[in-house]
XYZ file of C-alpha atoms in Angstrom:
754
model
C 0.265 0.058 -0.630
C 3.021 2.016 1.083
C 4.728 1.662 -2.486
C 1.246 2.254 -4.170
C 1.077 5.857 -2.408
C 4.995 6.752 -3.566
C 4.927 5.398 -6.704
C 0.889 6.978 -7.351
C 2.875 10.064 -9.665
C 4.614 8.077 -11.524
C 1.395 6.216 -12.739
C -0.734 8.571 -12.694
C 1.686 11.792 -13.585
C -0.298 13.594 -15.709
C -3.462 13.361 -13.607
C -1.465 14.463 -10.060
C 0.125 17.428 -12.396
C -3.417 19.298 -13.470
C -4.413 18.559 -9.880
C -1.257 20.042 -8.149
C -1.977 22.463 -10.421
C -5.789 23.101 -10.353
C -5.020 22.799 -6.336
C -1.998 25.813 -7.267
C -3.953 28.000 -9.763
C -7.371 29.266 -6.586
C -4.861 29.272 -3.507
C -1.873 31.729 -5.302
C -4.785 33.764 -5.347
C -5.936 33.712 -1.760
C -2.684 35.626 -1.168
C -4.312 38.716 -2.811
C -6.858 37.776 0.408
C -4.380 38.112 3.222
C -4.081 40.303 5.831
C -2.351 41.222 8.547
C -3.494 40.676 11.985
C -1.698 42.667 15.340
C -3.771 43.277 17.577
C -3.817 42.828 21.647
C -7.023 41.312 21.321
C -4.714 38.019 19.456
C -3.304 38.205 22.998
C -5.239 37.567 25.434
C -7.224 34.239 25.555
C -10.920 33.414 24.038
C -12.591 32.815 27.461
C -11.008 35.276 29.910
C -13.526 35.761 32.794
C -12.132 39.121 32.761
C -12.968 40.613 30.028
C -16.314 41.786 31.153
C -14.942 43.877 34.075
C -12.444 45.815 30.997
C -15.143 46.586 29.177
C -17.235 48.091 32.078
C -14.931 49.733 33.839
C -13.512 51.331 30.010
C -17.842 52.459 29.548
C -17.610 54.537 32.919
C -13.547 55.384 33.012
C -12.394 55.739 29.760
C -10.611 54.123 27.278
C -6.765 52.712 28.465
C -5.614 53.178 25.047
C -3.205 56.513 25.929
C -0.606 58.315 23.877
C 2.264 59.092 25.266
C 3.093 62.356 23.598
C 6.646 63.376 25.194
C 8.755 66.535 24.678
C 12.276 67.673 26.233
C 13.495 71.368 26.169
C 15.245 73.439 28.409
C 13.498 76.137 27.999
C 10.248 75.046 27.339
C 8.579 77.147 29.666
C 8.859 80.101 27.279
C 6.006 82.131 25.092
C 7.436 79.948 21.081
C 7.692 76.796 22.934
C 4.580 77.044 24.710
C 2.256 78.460 21.123
C 3.556 75.408 19.416
C 2.273 73.261 22.043
C -0.617 75.227 21.258
C -1.173 74.965 18.535
C -0.406 70.902 18.312
C -2.454 70.007 21.473
C -5.704 71.896 18.856
C -4.652 70.208 16.033
C -4.542 66.726 18.550
C -8.116 67.351 19.675
C -9.811 67.268 15.884
C -8.382 63.860 15.104
C -11.028 61.613 14.468
C -10.783 58.519 17.030
C -9.172 61.345 19.832
C -11.429 61.039 22.522
C -9.729 63.347 24.860
C -6.327 65.598 25.163
C -4.633 65.586 28.589
C -2.159 68.527 28.793
C -0.984 72.034 30.611
C -3.933 73.560 28.685
C -6.054 72.048 30.702
C -4.901 71.537 33.514
C -6.588 73.769 36.993
C -4.643 74.490 40.265
C -6.372 74.854 43.504
C -4.265 78.137 45.482
C -5.887 78.807 49.215
C -5.382 82.573 51.048
C -6.227 83.783 53.882
C -9.050 87.586 53.414
C -7.988 90.049 55.854
C -10.613 88.609 58.753
C -8.410 85.201 58.578
C -10.871 84.004 56.684
C -9.428 80.611 53.542
C -10.570 82.004 50.856
C -9.779 79.111 47.732
C -9.667 79.486 44.264
C -9.758 77.620 41.736
C -7.834 78.566 37.877
C -5.999 77.337 35.185
C -2.424 77.060 34.279
C -2.297 78.179 31.549
C -5.263 80.558 30.560
C -4.300 80.747 26.531
C -0.868 81.086 25.384
C 1.187 83.317 27.434
C 2.263 86.571 26.137
C 5.901 86.730 26.825
C 8.111 85.032 28.459
C 7.529 85.917 31.398
C 3.977 84.585 32.357
C 5.316 81.586 30.675
C 7.671 81.753 33.703
C 4.867 82.558 36.103
C 2.640 80.055 34.584
C 5.643 77.088 35.111
C 5.179 78.275 39.364
C 1.523 77.462 39.410
C 2.148 73.912 37.576
C 4.625 73.110 39.749
C 1.644 74.002 43.326
C -0.167 71.311 41.639
C 1.440 67.232 43.320
C -1.750 65.825 41.172
C 0.219 65.601 37.560
C 4.243 65.639 38.582
C 6.213 62.591 37.004
C 2.395 62.722 34.587
C 1.961 65.620 33.134
C 5.732 67.345 33.352
C 9.176 66.601 35.482
C 9.861 67.448 38.338
C 12.987 69.839 37.297
C 10.248 71.785 34.210
C 12.430 69.821 31.300
C 9.456 67.466 29.609
C 6.630 67.967 29.670
C 3.425 64.643 28.032
C 0.996 65.444 26.362
C -1.686 62.008 27.018
C -4.019 61.042 23.855
C -7.229 58.493 24.152
C -8.090 57.158 22.169
C -11.240 55.438 21.507
C -12.564 52.481 18.209
C -15.835 52.847 18.541
C -16.529 51.941 15.042
C -14.396 48.491 14.786
C -11.870 50.317 12.122
C -9.921 48.121 10.016
C -5.870 49.332 10.651
C -7.567 51.687 13.022
C -3.981 51.347 15.055
C -1.227 52.271 11.876
C -3.911 54.792 10.644
C -4.053 56.811 14.774
C -0.059 56.718 15.038
C 0.750 57.924 10.857
C -1.736 60.968 11.964
C 0.080 61.787 15.203
C 3.642 61.226 13.722
C 1.931 63.560 11.124
C 1.807 66.212 13.913
C 4.634 65.386 15.626
C 7.569 65.054 12.844
C 7.051 69.524 11.814
C 7.653 69.787 16.025
C 11.636 68.305 15.671
C 12.630 71.355 14.412
C 11.702 73.057 17.527
C 11.657 71.491 20.119
C 14.783 68.989 21.070
C 13.085 65.701 21.678
C 9.642 65.324 20.588
C 8.271 60.976 19.875
C 5.023 59.321 20.637
C 4.742 55.861 22.554
C 1.967 53.861 23.138
C -0.537 51.338 21.593
C -1.068 52.824 18.122
C 2.735 53.385 17.673
C 3.162 49.844 19.194
C 0.557 48.259 16.676
C 1.999 49.748 13.813
C 5.518 48.865 14.728
C 4.532 45.186 15.174
C 2.665 45.172 11.477
C 5.675 47.078 10.021
C 8.060 44.483 11.350
C 6.313 41.283 10.454
C 5.755 42.656 6.896
C 9.803 43.257 7.274
C 10.330 39.426 8.271
C 7.961 37.818 5.955
C 9.875 39.525 3.484
C 12.928 38.768 4.919
C 13.059 35.153 6.550
C 11.078 32.600 4.058
C 14.391 33.780 1.061
C 17.688 33.286 3.120
C 15.770 30.170 4.759
C 15.718 29.279 1.340
C 19.505 30.121 0.407
C 20.719 28.808 3.249
C 18.770 25.513 2.244
C 20.441 25.470 -0.870
C 23.209 25.875 0.653
C 23.729 23.432 2.814
C 22.588 20.750 0.683
C 25.023 21.683 -2.584
C 27.843 22.267 0.327
C 26.032 17.757 1.411
C 24.895 16.952 -1.967
C 26.722 18.492 -4.290
C 23.387 18.044 -6.425
C 22.173 21.486 -7.592
C 18.818 18.756 -8.273
C 18.828 17.936 -4.912
C 18.432 20.961 -3.187
C 16.129 22.146 -6.069
C 13.887 19.933 -5.609
C 12.991 20.154 -1.605
C 12.378 24.544 -2.882
C 9.771 23.280 -5.022
C 8.543 21.240 -2.944
C 8.230 23.863 -0.375
C 7.040 26.901 -2.297
C 4.746 24.422 -3.545
C 3.630 23.776 0.440
C 3.933 27.489 0.842
C 1.262 29.104 -1.559
C -1.795 26.068 -0.230
C -1.050 26.939 3.093
C -1.206 31.577 2.891
C -3.274 30.936 -0.250
C -5.733 28.666 2.474
C -5.340 31.232 4.948
C -6.179 33.957 2.761
C -9.663 32.264 1.825
C -9.960 31.413 5.797
C -10.127 34.576 6.772
C -6.615 34.071 9.260
C -4.499 36.225 9.521
C -0.797 36.578 9.570
C 0.661 37.191 12.591
C 3.782 37.917 15.279
C 4.305 33.919 15.105
C 2.467 32.563 11.543
C 5.327 34.503 9.948
C 7.376 32.038 10.279
C 6.104 29.324 8.633
C 7.632 30.360 4.792
C 11.040 29.455 7.181
C 9.342 26.192 8.939
C 7.672 25.055 5.807
C 11.319 25.165 3.870
C 13.664 23.684 6.545
C 11.769 21.208 7.482
C 9.992 19.921 4.523
C 13.426 19.292 3.601
C 14.771 16.724 5.697
C 12.424 14.781 3.726
C 13.472 15.234 1.026
C 17.129 14.238 1.187
C 15.746 10.465 3.626
C 14.215 9.984 -0.155
C 16.286 10.686 -2.373
C 19.441 9.632 -0.328
C 17.503 6.145 -0.118
C 16.447 7.425 -3.449
C 20.165 7.423 -4.959
C 21.382 3.868 -2.269
C 18.233 1.885 -4.693
C 20.226 3.144 -7.965
C 23.645 2.149 -6.399
C 22.762 -1.675 -5.282
C 21.344 -1.570 -9.218
C 24.164 -0.206 -11.091
C 27.636 -1.863 -9.172
C 29.312 -1.598 -12.949
C 28.705 1.834 -12.895
C 26.459 1.628 -16.075
C 23.962 3.810 -17.621
C 20.808 4.135 -15.884
C 17.875 2.950 -17.356
C 14.188 4.358 -16.966
C 13.117 0.659 -14.884
C 16.222 0.782 -12.707
C 15.329 4.315 -11.886
C 11.467 3.319 -10.590
C 12.855 0.278 -9.590
C 14.723 2.618 -7.274
C 11.646 5.038 -6.442
C 9.800 1.473 -4.812
C 13.186 0.868 -3.094
C 12.932 4.573 -1.750
C 9.387 3.919 -0.878
C 10.107 0.689 0.723
C 12.725 1.829 3.142
C 11.789 5.716 3.797
C 8.324 5.102 3.087
C 6.919 4.712 6.804
C 9.487 6.145 8.950
C 8.145 9.155 6.338
C 4.800 8.443 7.306
C 5.365 8.493 10.578
C 7.526 11.570 10.766
C 5.125 13.991 9.100
C 2.583 12.495 11.045
C 4.270 13.459 14.760
C 5.111 16.570 13.129
C 2.271 17.365 12.428
C 0.936 16.498 15.460
C 3.836 18.497 17.207
C 1.901 21.857 15.641
C -1.363 21.466 16.240
C -0.518 20.408 19.557
C -0.241 24.081 20.293
C -4.442 24.771 19.354
C -4.744 23.035 22.618
C -3.948 27.209 23.997
C -6.884 29.326 23.939
C -4.384 32.433 22.883
C -5.857 33.175 19.367
C -2.060 34.724 18.401
C -1.071 30.490 18.852
C -4.504 28.839 17.554
C -3.839 30.539 14.595
C 0.177 29.413 13.932
C -1.319 26.009 15.305
C -4.354 25.608 12.079
C -1.565 27.744 9.760
C 2.027 25.773 10.703
C -0.089 22.038 10.801
C -2.005 23.044 7.722
C 1.252 23.499 6.109
C 2.939 20.202 7.435
C 0.316 17.532 5.219
C 0.387 19.812 2.937
C 3.976 19.547 2.777
C 3.817 15.441 3.073
C 1.171 15.457 0.581
C 3.170 17.509 -1.974
C 6.108 15.498 -1.075
C 4.282 12.378 -1.848
C 2.734 13.455 -5.417
C 5.258 15.397 -6.205
C 9.120 13.892 -5.525
C 8.864 10.723 -7.179
C 8.086 11.272 -10.771
C 11.403 14.217 -10.520
C 13.358 11.793 -9.506
C 12.488 9.374 -12.286
C 12.824 12.109 -14.735
C 15.928 14.117 -13.650
C 17.729 11.592 -10.936
C 19.752 9.813 -13.495
C 22.727 13.060 -13.824
C 22.717 12.208 -10.038
C 22.394 8.478 -9.750
C 24.811 8.026 -12.912
C 28.393 6.010 -11.771
C 27.834 6.414 -8.409
C 28.060 3.282 -5.374
C 26.886 3.187 -2.191
C 30.249 4.897 -0.468
C 29.730 7.628 -2.935
C 26.156 9.020 -2.338
C 27.665 12.834 -0.531
C 30.205 14.982 -2.724
C 30.621 15.557 1.387
C 32.236 14.016 3.779
C 31.723 15.750 6.333
C 28.587 13.845 8.162
C 30.908 10.143 7.975
C 33.115 12.157 9.846
C 30.582 13.416 12.515
C 29.685 9.801 12.282
C 33.057 8.110 13.335
C 33.038 10.524 16.026
C 30.368 9.124 17.441
C 31.131 6.002 17.107
C 34.055 5.921 18.214
C 32.012 6.748 21.936
C 29.639 4.023 21.648
C 32.401 1.352 20.525
C 34.343 2.133 23.409
C 32.886 4.561 25.922
C 29.039 3.672 26.003
C 28.795 3.743 30.007
C 30.654 6.955 30.361
C 28.497 8.712 27.875
C 24.979 7.651 29.002
C 25.784 9.014 33.053
C 26.991 12.548 32.220
C 23.813 12.570 29.753
C 21.802 11.708 32.633
C 24.124 13.966 34.791
C 23.877 16.761 32.696
C 19.492 16.425 32.506
C 20.029 16.163 35.767
C 22.010 19.395 35.615
C 19.532 21.484 33.660
C 16.288 20.203 34.766
C 17.157 22.197 37.704
C 18.181 25.318 35.802
C 14.966 24.437 34.220
C 13.464 25.256 37.001
C 13.625 28.223 37.097
C 11.687 29.228 34.377
C 9.403 31.886 34.318
C 6.168 33.425 31.682
C 6.292 36.663 29.999
C 3.890 37.778 27.455
C 3.799 41.306 26.956
C 3.941 43.318 23.521
C 6.597 45.724 24.279
C 9.117 42.177 26.102
C 8.472 41.248 21.617
C 11.351 43.860 20.402
C 15.070 44.124 21.370
C 16.257 46.353 23.929
C 18.335 47.858 21.222
C 14.885 49.533 19.519
C 13.964 52.884 19.649
C 10.367 51.975 20.940
C 11.677 49.616 24.113
C 14.183 52.925 24.764
C 11.920 56.070 23.948
C 9.152 54.021 26.778
C 12.002 53.931 29.267
C 12.726 57.503 28.762
C 9.297 58.636 29.507
C 9.685 56.296 32.318
C 12.731 57.441 34.085
C 11.440 61.379 33.021
C 7.683 60.915 33.749
C 5.747 57.112 34.843
C 5.571 54.386 32.530
C 3.316 54.483 29.617
C 1.254 51.152 30.860
C -1.798 51.278 31.758
C -4.259 49.479 34.467
C -7.180 50.689 37.100
C -8.251 49.733 40.131
C -11.629 50.423 39.930
C -14.243 50.311 42.822
C -18.258 50.037 42.462
C -20.350 50.755 45.688
C -23.859 48.704 45.845
C -25.738 52.371 46.413
C -25.198 56.172 44.633
C -22.805 58.383 46.500
C -21.359 56.219 47.912
C -18.370 57.714 47.311
C -18.914 60.575 48.945
C -18.547 59.459 51.952
C -15.248 59.596 53.578
C -14.848 56.138 55.080
C -15.137 54.965 51.117
C -12.765 57.767 49.901
C -9.762 56.268 53.285
C -10.382 53.189 51.889
C -9.614 54.263 48.403
C -6.278 55.546 50.302
C -5.692 52.446 51.371
C -5.083 50.639 48.700
C -2.894 53.614 47.228
C -1.086 53.693 50.092
C -0.469 49.742 49.522
C 0.187 50.620 45.956
C 3.216 52.701 47.102
C 4.101 49.742 49.633
C 4.517 47.517 46.540
C 8.008 49.753 45.326
C 7.194 48.291 41.668
C 4.345 51.170 40.174
C 5.418 54.065 38.764
C 2.586 56.535 40.127
C -0.875 56.808 41.444
C -3.716 58.982 41.115
C -7.500 59.079 42.315
C -10.528 61.096 43.487
C -8.661 60.934 46.671
C -5.380 62.349 45.480
C -7.799 65.240 43.989
C -9.393 66.001 47.612
C -6.514 65.443 49.713
C -4.558 68.988 47.104
C -7.860 71.207 48.007
C -7.945 70.049 51.470
C -4.433 71.199 52.040
C -4.797 74.268 50.252
C -7.734 74.592 52.361
C -7.031 74.185 55.761
C -3.250 74.416 55.647
C -0.053 72.439 55.227
C -0.810 71.062 58.859
C -3.090 69.045 56.773
C -1.362 67.396 53.746
C -1.536 64.418 53.067
C -5.466 63.765 54.545
C -9.212 63.367 52.829
C -11.815 66.241 54.311
C -13.251 64.844 57.203
C -17.295 64.768 56.663
C -19.478 64.494 53.714
C -20.483 68.119 53.511
C -16.736 69.149 53.078
C -16.028 65.709 50.785
C -19.060 67.860 47.807
C -18.022 71.439 48.457
C -13.974 70.716 47.561
C -15.770 68.624 44.243
C -17.168 72.018 42.955
C -13.518 73.007 42.384
C -13.158 70.565 39.561
C -14.782 70.382 35.743
C -16.624 67.480 35.633
C -14.132 66.529 32.670
C -10.837 66.583 34.898
C -12.857 64.134 37.552
C -14.969 61.511 35.160
C -11.612 59.016 34.885
C -12.040 58.840 38.201
C -14.972 58.511 39.736
C -18.906 58.186 37.625
C -20.688 61.031 37.739
C -23.294 58.608 40.207
C -20.828 58.480 42.697
C -21.575 54.809 42.979
C -17.781 54.168 40.528
C -14.059 55.019 41.348
C -10.947 54.446 39.602
C -7.736 54.756 40.847
C -5.354 54.863 38.149
C -1.560 53.205 37.898
C 1.017 54.033 35.134
C 3.942 50.907 35.190
C 6.516 49.725 32.880
C 6.624 46.432 34.173
C 6.830 43.993 31.165
C 7.289 40.996 32.984
C 4.272 38.705 33.681
C 5.691 37.014 36.072
C 7.395 39.554 38.679
C 3.485 41.737 37.606
C 1.566 38.584 38.027
C 2.744 38.455 41.158
C 2.698 42.345 42.374
C -1.457 42.770 40.998
C -2.606 38.741 42.740
C -0.978 41.001 45.777
C -2.519 44.250 46.019
C -5.971 41.781 44.427
C -6.066 40.411 48.015
C -5.673 43.231 49.534
C -8.051 45.663 48.082
C -10.492 42.886 48.612
C -10.016 43.465 52.322
C -10.051 46.291 52.698
C -13.080 47.129 50.428
C -15.435 45.160 52.973
C -18.923 44.312 52.602
C -20.762 46.793 49.556
C -17.836 47.124 47.236
C -15.985 45.088 45.010
C -13.062 45.369 43.329
C -11.971 44.855 40.319
C -8.182 44.980 39.175
C -8.361 45.714 35.569
C -6.510 46.577 32.319
C -5.299 46.026 28.662
C -1.576 45.086 29.064
C -3.375 43.143 32.505
C -5.371 40.819 30.288
C -1.816 40.028 27.918
C -0.247 39.023 30.807
C -2.269 37.114 33.246
C -2.468 34.873 29.949
C 0.851 34.225 30.556
C -0.133 31.639 32.898
C -2.340 29.417 30.381
C 0.216 29.296 28.441
C 2.211 27.633 30.399
C -0.342 25.001 31.011
C -1.296 24.790 27.656
C 2.122 23.826 26.530
C 2.541 21.290 29.147
C -0.835 19.908 28.570
C 0.862 19.921 24.813
C 3.425 18.341 25.814
C 2.371 15.713 27.712
C 0.215 14.498 24.588
C 2.456 14.816 22.246
C 4.589 11.992 24.295
C 2.064 9.892 24.857
C 0.786 10.017 21.537
C 5.116 8.918 19.826
C 5.003 6.330 23.265
C 1.863 4.506 21.843
C 2.623 5.162 17.855
C 6.541 3.166 18.434
C 5.868 1.120 20.515
C 3.537 -0.374 18.074
C 5.670 0.210 15.070
C 8.117 -2.668 16.785
C 5.224 -4.157 18.625
C 7.220 -3.533 21.410
C 7.005 -0.717 24.417
C 10.288 -1.815 25.176
C 10.483 -0.056 21.550
C 8.464 3.235 22.419
C 10.383 3.830 25.144
C 13.557 3.184 23.433
C 12.451 5.865 20.631
C 11.207 8.352 23.765
C 15.169 8.711 24.841
C 16.330 11.464 21.608
C 12.633 12.990 22.033
C 12.962 14.299 26.203
C 17.121 14.941 26.319
C 16.337 17.791 23.691
C 13.819 18.905 25.548
C 15.485 18.811 29.158
C 18.393 20.161 28.274
C 16.890 23.065 25.864
C 14.252 24.475 29.424
C 17.652 24.119 31.432
C 19.282 26.406 28.886
C 16.706 28.717 28.569
C 16.543 28.417 32.968
C 20.114 29.361 32.885
C 20.659 32.248 30.059
C 17.535 33.732 31.596
C 14.705 33.562 28.864
C 11.338 33.273 29.193
C 8.671 30.997 27.866
C 6.677 33.246 25.788
C 4.953 32.957 23.032
C 7.500 32.054 20.938
C 9.690 29.324 23.256
C 6.629 28.114 24.486
C 6.704 26.510 21.304
C 10.092 24.966 20.433
C 8.930 22.059 23.023
C 6.488 20.832 21.416
C 7.063 21.132 17.794
C 11.320 20.151 18.164
C 10.147 16.896 19.218
C 7.539 16.110 16.180
C 10.616 17.394 14.748
C 13.655 15.705 15.895
C 12.033 12.302 16.479
C 12.591 12.001 12.903
C 15.281 10.862 12.746
C 14.918 8.997 16.005
C 12.489 6.708 13.277
C 14.297 6.758 10.783
C 17.069 4.788 12.301
C 15.050 2.248 14.817
C 12.894 1.765 11.198
C 15.913 0.527 9.749
C 17.295 -1.039 12.253
C 14.366 -3.536 12.778
C 13.818 -4.126 9.486
C 17.685 -5.567 9.094
C 16.849 -7.408 12.774
C 14.313 -9.219 10.497
C 17.534 -10.644 8.131
C 20.028 -11.509 10.962
C 21.266 -12.295 14.518
C 23.491 -10.130 14.535
C 22.138 -7.292 16.536
C 25.122 -5.106 17.265
C 26.498 -5.196 13.753
C 22.467 -4.036 12.960
C 22.631 -1.520 14.657
C 26.072 -0.195 12.978
C 24.902 -0.412 9.859
C 21.246 0.840 10.116
C 23.632 4.053 11.529
C 26.377 3.642 8.051
C 22.930 4.035 5.998
C 20.492 6.883 7.834
C 23.266 8.946 9.864
C 24.593 10.531 7.471
C 20.650 11.843 6.289
C 19.489 11.789 9.386
C 23.012 14.988 10.558
C 22.922 16.566 6.210
C 19.031 17.164 7.527
C 19.068 17.879 10.768
C 22.465 20.826 10.289
C 19.831 21.930 7.714
C 17.334 22.371 10.152
C 19.572 23.918 12.899
C 20.814 26.484 10.048
C 17.467 26.790 8.363
C 16.380 27.748 12.196
C 19.349 29.571 12.797
C 17.907 32.168 10.234
C 15.663 33.531 12.256
C 17.932 35.356 14.378
C 17.498 38.218 12.057
C 14.079 38.559 12.756
C 13.062 42.202 14.072
C 10.918 39.935 17.512
C 12.885 38.926 20.180
C 10.088 35.989 20.483
C 10.433 34.987 16.657
C 14.673 35.220 17.618
C 14.355 33.145 20.422
C 12.706 29.951 19.218
C 14.573 29.875 16.008
C 17.961 30.201 19.053
C 16.919 27.718 21.291
C 14.680 25.091 17.664
C 18.439 25.030 15.931
C 20.047 24.214 19.157
C 17.771 21.549 19.952
C 18.444 20.339 16.444
C 22.428 19.853 17.242
C 21.011 18.403 20.432
C 18.953 16.006 19.035
C 21.559 14.760 16.933
C 23.786 13.662 19.998
C 20.425 12.127 21.267
């Protein structure tokens, strides 16, 4: 049956050609329908329970989609600079989707003083009542601004050289390319101002999304072609044959067209992970092509010991030899690799699910194309490679044989020592694997030397982090947050946040009331809340409603603490958020519920589920491989032995990650299951050939050496080619893709040893 499947392309060449063309043409048209997805929603599990609380908080307190326009200038508080900033703020307000613009121009101060009768008087006025006429007025505005403690670190720096324009945007219409459009409009206004300020730039979700999309497009154009070049180069180096390099390239290109064409028709977008698929298809697909070509030429060499001219019948016989010796292992390898990618479907993060669907389909397509296309191509063109060669001249480069000889020395002379050293290494790296942690922050996807990351740290150092989350409190009764006792609860939560010492700033209605209370009562009452409900109501009248809408609802039933930070490590952030939730629920008491919400929190919370889903996927995959190998060798012992070369690379890889402080993220978390599915390829071919030899001999040690002699060379070639192909991903613009490539390349090298 397997021989019939592999010779189908020989027997039905025209039919297979028509079928391949008929499938390729419509799927090629599907490439035009492909879309790119860089939204943060794809990082949040579809069943995340915190989504409803997050959406509710956004409805009551406004969006957390805030872009910070950072402006630095030593002459900031001059009439000329403030005039330019005023014009910029006005233009920003006119942009579609802009919900609110907070800046120095809508900042108010509260001033307290006593009249002639020593009666406290208080007034509320803007920091800037229009554009200052001269530098003297600008200097006075600077003094007024510095007297307001609410916005130091939020809207301006302590030294007065930095200010921020905070632009809140909302996409109420679910517009396509919303982030790109907003980012470009902001940038169009900012670019002309670079000549007038020492430093000005924007950082926020629109820019992060825009740069994700730009870098993703660049990766897509770069990584696939480079992987193809590396594949062709490595096969030419080892096999010294243009045909041997072209065949994997043809099958890979067809698989890429089929995969991305189907994605286009099904509406599955390209994301930060699926951009790796062309490279994966090219490097993974070449492994089976290499094994098949190796078996084909070995079959030719056996028939043409007299170095005669190769006939068509001999080539057909060589293809049957190839099907007999590599057919079952290849089908099992395609299936296990398929399972390796498909196991990522267990993750409930949409980003990983889309990648899992696309990569699983890609592996399946590549397997089908290889079976249908490679045999007839070898039958047509294989003569030029096989003619005049015997079994010892299958490869133009003897590096694989040299590697085999090195391993043979250790196998023959020091088997116990090798096994003992391997066990010690596994124990050592298992210990370091216990130090692994998970992160899922979009900013961590970029290298540290990217301007976006560096500018994020600049804002963090001079003002406060760009990441925002809310501590939203909801009472059962209206007017609850006019009561001093409930305001004290807000104050206690903020005090706890300060004690955690990891968040940059917090701001709430309690801070506004403490500010007014100090101005009204004097400095001795600084940092204290008004003691009565009547005073609370009076003090709130000094603020415009627009100044309070982010902190308290109009009916005073809901209150909000806005927290800014710059933590990019999900493990650390989740730990402090859990502490905060526990404390806030204790302080709030009966009648008030507390929710800690934010888009970045939802994304980071998904990191914990990422770990669980990958562990499930890995355990299931290993169990399936054990069952398959046990059935194949009709022996549980055979299944257990086949597992060892799969487990060793995983243990060493996770240990190296722990040792080098490389986190588990959407990229690195998938290396294990994917690497297992790929690394089992060599094990299947080696053990299958050994199993076949054992049926005709009682010299089991000789069978081991013969199996290694015939299978190890293509195994090494394919593993080295895989390693080089994965290494190309190090050139990615994304840290998680580069980390995936480096770890996968290392795992392929370890798999040779295993």
